[in-house]
PDB file of C-alpha atoms in Angstrom:
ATOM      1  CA  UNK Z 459     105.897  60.395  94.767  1.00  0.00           C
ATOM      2  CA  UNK Z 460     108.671  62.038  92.672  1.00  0.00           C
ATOM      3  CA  UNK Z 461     111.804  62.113  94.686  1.00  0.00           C
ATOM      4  CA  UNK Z 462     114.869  63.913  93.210  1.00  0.00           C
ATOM      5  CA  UNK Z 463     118.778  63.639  94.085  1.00  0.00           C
ATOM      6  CA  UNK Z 464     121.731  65.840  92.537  1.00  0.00           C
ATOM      7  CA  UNK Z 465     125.211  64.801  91.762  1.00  0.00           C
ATOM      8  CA  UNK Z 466     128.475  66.374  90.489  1.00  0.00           C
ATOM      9  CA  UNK Z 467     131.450  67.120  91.744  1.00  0.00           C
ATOM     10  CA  UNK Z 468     132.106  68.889  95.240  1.00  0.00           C
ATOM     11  CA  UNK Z 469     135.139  71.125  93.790  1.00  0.00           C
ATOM     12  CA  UNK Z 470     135.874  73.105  91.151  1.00  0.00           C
ATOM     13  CA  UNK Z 471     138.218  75.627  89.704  1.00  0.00           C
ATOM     14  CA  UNK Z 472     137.947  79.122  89.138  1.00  0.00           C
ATOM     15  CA  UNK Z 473     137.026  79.798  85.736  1.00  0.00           C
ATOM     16  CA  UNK Z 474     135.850  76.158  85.035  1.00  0.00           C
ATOM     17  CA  UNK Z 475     132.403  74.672  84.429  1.00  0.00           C
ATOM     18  CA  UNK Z 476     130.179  73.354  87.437  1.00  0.00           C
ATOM     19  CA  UNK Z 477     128.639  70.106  86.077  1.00  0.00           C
ATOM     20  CA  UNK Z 478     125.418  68.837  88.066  1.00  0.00           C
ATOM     21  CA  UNK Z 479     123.060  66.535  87.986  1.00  0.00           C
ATOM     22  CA  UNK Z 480     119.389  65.446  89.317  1.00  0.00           C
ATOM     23  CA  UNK Z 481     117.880  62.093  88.790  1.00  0.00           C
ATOM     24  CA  UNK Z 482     114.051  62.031  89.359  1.00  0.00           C
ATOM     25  CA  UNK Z 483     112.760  59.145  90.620  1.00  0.00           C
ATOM     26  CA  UNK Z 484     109.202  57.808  91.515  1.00  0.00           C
ATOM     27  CA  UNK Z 485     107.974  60.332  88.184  1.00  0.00           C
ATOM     28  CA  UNK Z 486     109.037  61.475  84.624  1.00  0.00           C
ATOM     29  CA  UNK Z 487     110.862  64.472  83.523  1.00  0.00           C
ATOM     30  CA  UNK Z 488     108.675  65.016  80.858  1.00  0.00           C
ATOM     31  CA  UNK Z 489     105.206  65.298  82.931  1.00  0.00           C
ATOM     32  CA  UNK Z 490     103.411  67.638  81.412  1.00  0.00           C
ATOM     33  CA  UNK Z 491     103.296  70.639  83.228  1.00  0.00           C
ATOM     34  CA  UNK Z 492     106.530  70.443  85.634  1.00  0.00           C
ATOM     35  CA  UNK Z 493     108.927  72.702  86.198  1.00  0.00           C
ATOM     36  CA  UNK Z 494     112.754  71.519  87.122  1.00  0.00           C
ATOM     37  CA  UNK Z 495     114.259  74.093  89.175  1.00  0.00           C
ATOM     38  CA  UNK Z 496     117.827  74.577  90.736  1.00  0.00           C
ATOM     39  CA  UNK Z 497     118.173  76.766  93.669  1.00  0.00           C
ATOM     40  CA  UNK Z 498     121.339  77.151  95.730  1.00  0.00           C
ATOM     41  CA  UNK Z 499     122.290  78.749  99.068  1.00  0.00           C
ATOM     42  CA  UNK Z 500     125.704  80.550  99.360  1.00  0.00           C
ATOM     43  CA  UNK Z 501     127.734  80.781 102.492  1.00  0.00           C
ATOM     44  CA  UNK Z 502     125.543  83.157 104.592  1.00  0.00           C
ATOM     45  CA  UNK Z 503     122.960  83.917 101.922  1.00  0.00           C
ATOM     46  CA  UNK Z 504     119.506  83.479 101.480  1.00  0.00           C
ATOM     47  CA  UNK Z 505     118.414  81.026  98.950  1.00  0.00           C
ATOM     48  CA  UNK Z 506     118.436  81.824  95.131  1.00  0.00           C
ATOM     49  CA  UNK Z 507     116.332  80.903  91.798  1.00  0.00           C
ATOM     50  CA  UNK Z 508     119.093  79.678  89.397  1.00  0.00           C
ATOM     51  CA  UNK Z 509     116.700  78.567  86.496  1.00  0.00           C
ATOM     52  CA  UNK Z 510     114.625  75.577  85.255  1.00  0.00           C
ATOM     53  CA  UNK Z 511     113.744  73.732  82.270  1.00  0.00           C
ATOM     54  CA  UNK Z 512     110.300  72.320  81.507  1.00  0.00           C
ATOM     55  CA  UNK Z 513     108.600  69.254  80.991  1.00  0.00           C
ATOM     56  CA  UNK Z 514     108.416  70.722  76.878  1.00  0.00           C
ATOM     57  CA  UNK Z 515     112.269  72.073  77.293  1.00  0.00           C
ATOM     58  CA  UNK Z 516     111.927  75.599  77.395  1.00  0.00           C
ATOM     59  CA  UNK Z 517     114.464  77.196  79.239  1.00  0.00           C
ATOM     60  CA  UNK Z 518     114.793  80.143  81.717  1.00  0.00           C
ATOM     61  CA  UNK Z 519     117.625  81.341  82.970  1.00  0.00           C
ATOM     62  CA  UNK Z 520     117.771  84.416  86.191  1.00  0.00           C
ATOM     63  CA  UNK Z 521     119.138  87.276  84.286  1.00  0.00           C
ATOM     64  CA  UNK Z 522     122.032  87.526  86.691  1.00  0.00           C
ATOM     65  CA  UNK Z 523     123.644  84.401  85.398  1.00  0.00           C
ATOM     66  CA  UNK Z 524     121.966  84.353  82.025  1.00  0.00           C
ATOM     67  CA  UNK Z 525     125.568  84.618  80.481  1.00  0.00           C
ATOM     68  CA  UNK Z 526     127.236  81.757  81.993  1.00  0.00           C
ATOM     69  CA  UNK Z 527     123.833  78.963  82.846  1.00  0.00           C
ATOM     70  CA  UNK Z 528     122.585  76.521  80.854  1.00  0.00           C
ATOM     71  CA  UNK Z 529     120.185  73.969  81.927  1.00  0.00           C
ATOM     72  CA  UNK Z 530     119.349  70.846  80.160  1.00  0.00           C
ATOM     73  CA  UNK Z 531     117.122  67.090  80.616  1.00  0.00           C
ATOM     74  CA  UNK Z 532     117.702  63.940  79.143  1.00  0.00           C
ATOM     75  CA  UNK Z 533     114.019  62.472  79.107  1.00  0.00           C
ATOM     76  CA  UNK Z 534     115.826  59.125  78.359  1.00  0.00           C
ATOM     77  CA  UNK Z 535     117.880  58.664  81.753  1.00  0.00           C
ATOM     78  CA  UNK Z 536     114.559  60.937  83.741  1.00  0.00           C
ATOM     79  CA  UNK Z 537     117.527  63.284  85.143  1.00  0.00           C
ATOM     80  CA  UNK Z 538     117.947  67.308  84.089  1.00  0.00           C
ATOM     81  CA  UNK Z 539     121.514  68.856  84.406  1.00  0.00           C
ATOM     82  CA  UNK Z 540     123.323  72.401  85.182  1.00  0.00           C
ATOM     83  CA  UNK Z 541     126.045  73.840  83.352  1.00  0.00           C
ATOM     84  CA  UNK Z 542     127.377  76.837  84.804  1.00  0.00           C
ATOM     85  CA  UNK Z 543     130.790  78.183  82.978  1.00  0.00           C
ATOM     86  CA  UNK Z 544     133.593  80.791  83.851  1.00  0.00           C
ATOM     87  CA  UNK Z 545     132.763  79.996  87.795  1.00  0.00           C
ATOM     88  CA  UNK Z 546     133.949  81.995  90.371  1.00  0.00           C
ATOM     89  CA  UNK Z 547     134.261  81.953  93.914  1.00  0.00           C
ATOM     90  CA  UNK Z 548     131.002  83.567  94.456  1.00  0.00           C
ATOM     91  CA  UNK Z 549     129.328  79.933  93.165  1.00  0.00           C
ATOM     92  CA  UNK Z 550     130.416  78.509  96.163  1.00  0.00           C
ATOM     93  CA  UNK Z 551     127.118  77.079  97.180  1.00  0.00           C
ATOM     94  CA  UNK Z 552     124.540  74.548  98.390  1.00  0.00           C
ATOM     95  CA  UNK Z 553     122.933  73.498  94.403  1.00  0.00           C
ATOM     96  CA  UNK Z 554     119.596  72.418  95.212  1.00  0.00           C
ATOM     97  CA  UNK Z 555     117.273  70.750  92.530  1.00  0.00           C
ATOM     98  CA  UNK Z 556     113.571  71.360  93.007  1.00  0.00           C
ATOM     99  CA  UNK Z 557     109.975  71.205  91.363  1.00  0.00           C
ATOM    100  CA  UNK Z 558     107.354  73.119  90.649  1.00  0.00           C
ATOM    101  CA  UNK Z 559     104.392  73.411  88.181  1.00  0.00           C
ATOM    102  CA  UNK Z 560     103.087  75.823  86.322  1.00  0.00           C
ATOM    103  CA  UNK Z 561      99.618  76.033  88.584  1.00  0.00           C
ATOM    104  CA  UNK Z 562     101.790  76.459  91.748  1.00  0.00           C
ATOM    105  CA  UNK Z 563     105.172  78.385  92.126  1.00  0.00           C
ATOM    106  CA  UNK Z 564     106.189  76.583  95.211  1.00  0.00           C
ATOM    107  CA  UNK Z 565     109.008  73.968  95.503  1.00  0.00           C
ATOM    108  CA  UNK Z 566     108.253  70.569  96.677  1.00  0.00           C
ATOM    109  CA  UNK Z 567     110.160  68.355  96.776  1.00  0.00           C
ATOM    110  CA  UNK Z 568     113.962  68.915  97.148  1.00  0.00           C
ATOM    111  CA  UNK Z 569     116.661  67.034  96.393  1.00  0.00           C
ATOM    112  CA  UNK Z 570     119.245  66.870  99.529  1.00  0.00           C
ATOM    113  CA  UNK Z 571     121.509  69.386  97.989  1.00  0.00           C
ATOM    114  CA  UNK Z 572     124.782  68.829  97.086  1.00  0.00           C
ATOM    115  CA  UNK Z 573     127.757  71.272  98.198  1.00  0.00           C
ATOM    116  CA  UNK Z 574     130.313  72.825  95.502  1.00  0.00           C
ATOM    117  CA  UNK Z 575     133.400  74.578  96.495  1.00  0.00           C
ATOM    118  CA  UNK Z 576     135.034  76.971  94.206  1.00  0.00           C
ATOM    119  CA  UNK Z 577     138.991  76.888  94.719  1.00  0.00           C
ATOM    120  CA  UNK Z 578     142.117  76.351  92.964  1.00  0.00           C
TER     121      UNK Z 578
ATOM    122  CA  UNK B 279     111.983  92.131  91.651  1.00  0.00           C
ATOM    123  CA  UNK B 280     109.973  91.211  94.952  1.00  0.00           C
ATOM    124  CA  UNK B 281     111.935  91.486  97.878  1.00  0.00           C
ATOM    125  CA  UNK B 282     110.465  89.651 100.520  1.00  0.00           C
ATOM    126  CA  UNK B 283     112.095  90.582 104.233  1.00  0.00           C
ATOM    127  CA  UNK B 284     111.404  88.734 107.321  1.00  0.00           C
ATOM    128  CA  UNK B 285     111.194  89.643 110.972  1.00  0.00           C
ATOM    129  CA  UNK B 286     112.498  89.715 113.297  1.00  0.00           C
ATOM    130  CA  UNK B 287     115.870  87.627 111.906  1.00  0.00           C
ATOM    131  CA  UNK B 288     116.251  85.306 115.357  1.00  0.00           C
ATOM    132  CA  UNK B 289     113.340  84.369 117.467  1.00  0.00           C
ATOM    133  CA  UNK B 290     113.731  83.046 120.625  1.00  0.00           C
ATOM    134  CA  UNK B 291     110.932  80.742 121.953  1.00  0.00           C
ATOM    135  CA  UNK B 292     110.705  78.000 124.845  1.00  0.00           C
ATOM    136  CA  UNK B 293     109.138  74.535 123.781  1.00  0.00           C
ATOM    137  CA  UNK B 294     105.024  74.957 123.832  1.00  0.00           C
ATOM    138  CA  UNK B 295     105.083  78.215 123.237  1.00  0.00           C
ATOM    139  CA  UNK B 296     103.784  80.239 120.609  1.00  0.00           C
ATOM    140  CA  UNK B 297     105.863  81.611 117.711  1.00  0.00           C
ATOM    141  CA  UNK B 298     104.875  84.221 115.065  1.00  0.00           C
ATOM    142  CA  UNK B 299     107.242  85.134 111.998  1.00  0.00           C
ATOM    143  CA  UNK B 300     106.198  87.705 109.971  1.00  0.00           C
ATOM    144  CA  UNK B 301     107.454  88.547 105.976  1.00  0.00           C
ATOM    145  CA  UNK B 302     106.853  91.237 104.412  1.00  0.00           C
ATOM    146  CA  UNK B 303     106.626  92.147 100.911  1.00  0.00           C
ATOM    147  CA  UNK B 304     108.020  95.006  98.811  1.00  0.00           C
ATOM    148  CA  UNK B 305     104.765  95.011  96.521  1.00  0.00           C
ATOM    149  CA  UNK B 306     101.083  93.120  96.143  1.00  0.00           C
ATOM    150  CA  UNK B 307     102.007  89.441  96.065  1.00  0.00           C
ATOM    151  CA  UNK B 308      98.484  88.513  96.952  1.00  0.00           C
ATOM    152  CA  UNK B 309      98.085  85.147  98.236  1.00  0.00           C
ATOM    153  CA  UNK B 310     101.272  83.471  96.242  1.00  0.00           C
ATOM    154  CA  UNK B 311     103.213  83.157  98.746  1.00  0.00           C
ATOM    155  CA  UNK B 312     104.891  80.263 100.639  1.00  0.00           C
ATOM    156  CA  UNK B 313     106.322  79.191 103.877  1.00  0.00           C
ATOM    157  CA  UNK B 314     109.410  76.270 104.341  1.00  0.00           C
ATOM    158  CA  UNK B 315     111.395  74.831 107.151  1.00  0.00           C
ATOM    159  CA  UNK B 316     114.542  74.038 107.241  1.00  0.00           C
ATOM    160  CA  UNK B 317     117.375  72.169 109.553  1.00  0.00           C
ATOM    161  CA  UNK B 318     121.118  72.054 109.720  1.00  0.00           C
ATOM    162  CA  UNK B 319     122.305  70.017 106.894  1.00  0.00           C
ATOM    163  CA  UNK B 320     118.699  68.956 105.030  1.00  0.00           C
ATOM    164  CA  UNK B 321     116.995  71.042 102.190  1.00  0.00           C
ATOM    165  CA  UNK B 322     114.062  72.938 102.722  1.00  0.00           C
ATOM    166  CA  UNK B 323     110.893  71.824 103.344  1.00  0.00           C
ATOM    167  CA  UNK B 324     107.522  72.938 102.017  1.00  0.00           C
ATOM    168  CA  UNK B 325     104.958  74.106 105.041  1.00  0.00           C
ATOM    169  CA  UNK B 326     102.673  76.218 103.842  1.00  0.00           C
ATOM    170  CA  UNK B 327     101.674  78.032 100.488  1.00  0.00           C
ATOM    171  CA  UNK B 328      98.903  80.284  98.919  1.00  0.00           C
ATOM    172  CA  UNK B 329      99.606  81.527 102.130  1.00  0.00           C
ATOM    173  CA  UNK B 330      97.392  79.762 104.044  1.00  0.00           C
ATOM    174  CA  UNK B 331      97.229  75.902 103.276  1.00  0.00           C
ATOM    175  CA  UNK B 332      99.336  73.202 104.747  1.00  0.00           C
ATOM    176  CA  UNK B 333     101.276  71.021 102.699  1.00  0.00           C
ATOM    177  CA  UNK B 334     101.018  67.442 102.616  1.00  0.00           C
ATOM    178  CA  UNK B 335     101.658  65.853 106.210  1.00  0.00           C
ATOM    179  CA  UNK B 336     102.489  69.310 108.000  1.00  0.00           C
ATOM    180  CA  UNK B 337     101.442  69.410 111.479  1.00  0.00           C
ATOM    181  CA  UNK B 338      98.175  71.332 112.655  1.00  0.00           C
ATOM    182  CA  UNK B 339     100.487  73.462 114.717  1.00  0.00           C
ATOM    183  CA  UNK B 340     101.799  75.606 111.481  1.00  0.00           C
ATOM    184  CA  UNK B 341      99.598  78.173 110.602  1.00  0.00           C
ATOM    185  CA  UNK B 342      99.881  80.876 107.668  1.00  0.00           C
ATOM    186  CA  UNK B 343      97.798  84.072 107.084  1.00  0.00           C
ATOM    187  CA  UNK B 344      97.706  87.408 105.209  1.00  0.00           C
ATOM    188  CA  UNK B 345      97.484  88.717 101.522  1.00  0.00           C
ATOM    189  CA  UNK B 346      98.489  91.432  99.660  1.00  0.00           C
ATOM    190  CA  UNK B 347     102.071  91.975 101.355  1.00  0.00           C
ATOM    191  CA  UNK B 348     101.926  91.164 105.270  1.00  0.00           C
ATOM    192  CA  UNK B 349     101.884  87.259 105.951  1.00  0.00           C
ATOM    193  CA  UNK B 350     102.524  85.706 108.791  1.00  0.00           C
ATOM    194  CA  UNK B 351     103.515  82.103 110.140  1.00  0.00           C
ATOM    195  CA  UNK B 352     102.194  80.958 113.581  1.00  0.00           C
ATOM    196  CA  UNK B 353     103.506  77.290 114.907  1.00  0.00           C
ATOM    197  CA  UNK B 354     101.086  77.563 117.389  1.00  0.00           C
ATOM    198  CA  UNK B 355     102.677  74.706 120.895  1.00  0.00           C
ATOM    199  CA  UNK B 356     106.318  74.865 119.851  1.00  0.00           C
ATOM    200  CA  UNK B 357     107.845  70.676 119.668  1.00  0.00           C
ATOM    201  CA  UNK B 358     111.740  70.181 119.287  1.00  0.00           C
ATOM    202  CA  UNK B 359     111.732  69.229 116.020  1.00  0.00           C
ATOM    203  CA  UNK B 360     110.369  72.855 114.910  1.00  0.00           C
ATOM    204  CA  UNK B 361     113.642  74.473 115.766  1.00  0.00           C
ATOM    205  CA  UNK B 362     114.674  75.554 112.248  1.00  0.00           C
ATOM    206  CA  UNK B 363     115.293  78.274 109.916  1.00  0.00           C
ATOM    207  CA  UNK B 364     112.322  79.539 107.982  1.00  0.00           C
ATOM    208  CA  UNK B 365     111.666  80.844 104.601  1.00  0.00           C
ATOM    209  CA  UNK B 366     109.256  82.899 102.828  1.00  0.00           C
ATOM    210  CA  UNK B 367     108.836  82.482  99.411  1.00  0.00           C
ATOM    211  CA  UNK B 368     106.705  84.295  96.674  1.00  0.00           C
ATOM    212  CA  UNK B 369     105.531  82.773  93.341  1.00  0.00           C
ATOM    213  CA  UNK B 370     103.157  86.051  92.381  1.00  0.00           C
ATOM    214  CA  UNK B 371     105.464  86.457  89.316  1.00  0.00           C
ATOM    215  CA  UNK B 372     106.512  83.641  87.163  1.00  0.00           C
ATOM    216  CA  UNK B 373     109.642  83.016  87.308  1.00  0.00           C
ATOM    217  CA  UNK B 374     110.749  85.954  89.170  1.00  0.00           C
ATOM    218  CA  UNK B 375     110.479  83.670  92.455  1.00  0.00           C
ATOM    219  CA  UNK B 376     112.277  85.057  95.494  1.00  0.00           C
ATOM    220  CA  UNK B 377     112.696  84.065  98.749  1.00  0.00           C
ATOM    221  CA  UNK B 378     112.972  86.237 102.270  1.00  0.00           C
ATOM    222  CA  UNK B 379     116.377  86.402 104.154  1.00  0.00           C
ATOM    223  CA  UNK B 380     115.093  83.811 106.521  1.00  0.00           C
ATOM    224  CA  UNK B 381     114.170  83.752 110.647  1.00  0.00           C
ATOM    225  CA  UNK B 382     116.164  81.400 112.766  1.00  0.00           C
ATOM    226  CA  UNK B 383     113.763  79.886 115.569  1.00  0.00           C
ATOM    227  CA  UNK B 384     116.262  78.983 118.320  1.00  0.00           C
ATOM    228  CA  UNK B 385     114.983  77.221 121.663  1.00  0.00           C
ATOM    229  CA  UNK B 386     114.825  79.940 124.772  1.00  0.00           C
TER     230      UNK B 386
END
């Protein structure tokens, strides 16, 4: 069954680019008809739809951070990354990386999440 | 967007009890709509979705019902490992997912 982890780094700048990363194991990136999702959970907040790209590439991006997101896979090393520019400290979060399908909607399975701190 | 809020926002329940969250919809979200657990420090986990079926090797004891935009979750003999924090989350429009605020089941 797939299984998915995230990396990157736990701190970041203001202004800088958050870098992440999920590796998929146990399935492919390029299954037809997945979904690769990140979610993330700020300090006190509920959890939040960041984006995904699909098992064909396309791309979509909540129109809240539409500006600054780009999401990306590299079918070659089965992991799909997160680029999120300009940060602030208001991306101070739990960044999640999920699945879904296009027949379902739901996430399953998670990674473990992977905390990013936003300071100088 | 689909704002999803759920009641009541702490629930207080002793072990074998019953406990009944409820999430409520701002709009139709018919039966796309799913349930997850989740404890201090782990990522959520998938209970329930299309409102009503279990996920893969969820206990019996969770339970999800309604349509339209009243659901509910029922964990029907409470265990210690089903204090948590739990989510509802709709998937009626693609990709417009959203979750609820979350209800914090705390041991009584």
């Amino acid at each position: 069954q797939v299984q998915l982890q995230e990396s990157g780094p736990g701190l970041v700048k203001p202004s800088q680019t958050l870098s992440l990363t999920c590796t998929v194991s146990g399935g492919s990136s390029s299954t037809d008809g997945h979904y690769w999702v990140w979610i993330r959970q700020r300090p006190g907040k509920g959890l939040e739809c960041l984006g995904y790209i699909s098992y064909s590439g396309s791309t979509y991006y909540h129109p809240s951070l539409e500006s600054r997101l780009s999401i990306s896979v590299d079918t070659s090393k089965n992991q799909f990354s997160l680029k999120l520019r300009s940060v602030t400290a208001a991306d101070t979060a739990i960044y999640y990386c999920s699945l879904t399908t296009i027949t379902t909607g739901w996430f399953d399975p998670w990674g473990q999440g992977t905390p990013v701190i936003v300071s100088s | 967007e689909i704002v999803l809020t759920q009641s009541p926002a702490t629930l207080s329940v002793s072990p074998g009890e019953r406990a009944t969250l409820s999430c409520r919809a701002s709009q139709t979200v018919s039966s796309n709509l799913a349930w997850y657990q989740q404890k201090p420090g782990q990522a959520p986990r998938l209970l329930i979705y299309g409102a009503s079926t279990r996920a893969t090797g969820i206990p019996a004891r969770f339970s999800g019902s309604g349509s339209g935009t009243e659901f509910t979750l029922t964990i029907s003999s409470l265990q210690s490992e089903d204090f948590a924090v739990y989510y509802c989350q709709q998937n009626n429009k693609w990709p417009l997912w959203t979750f609820g605020q979350g209800t914090k089941l705390e041991i009584k």
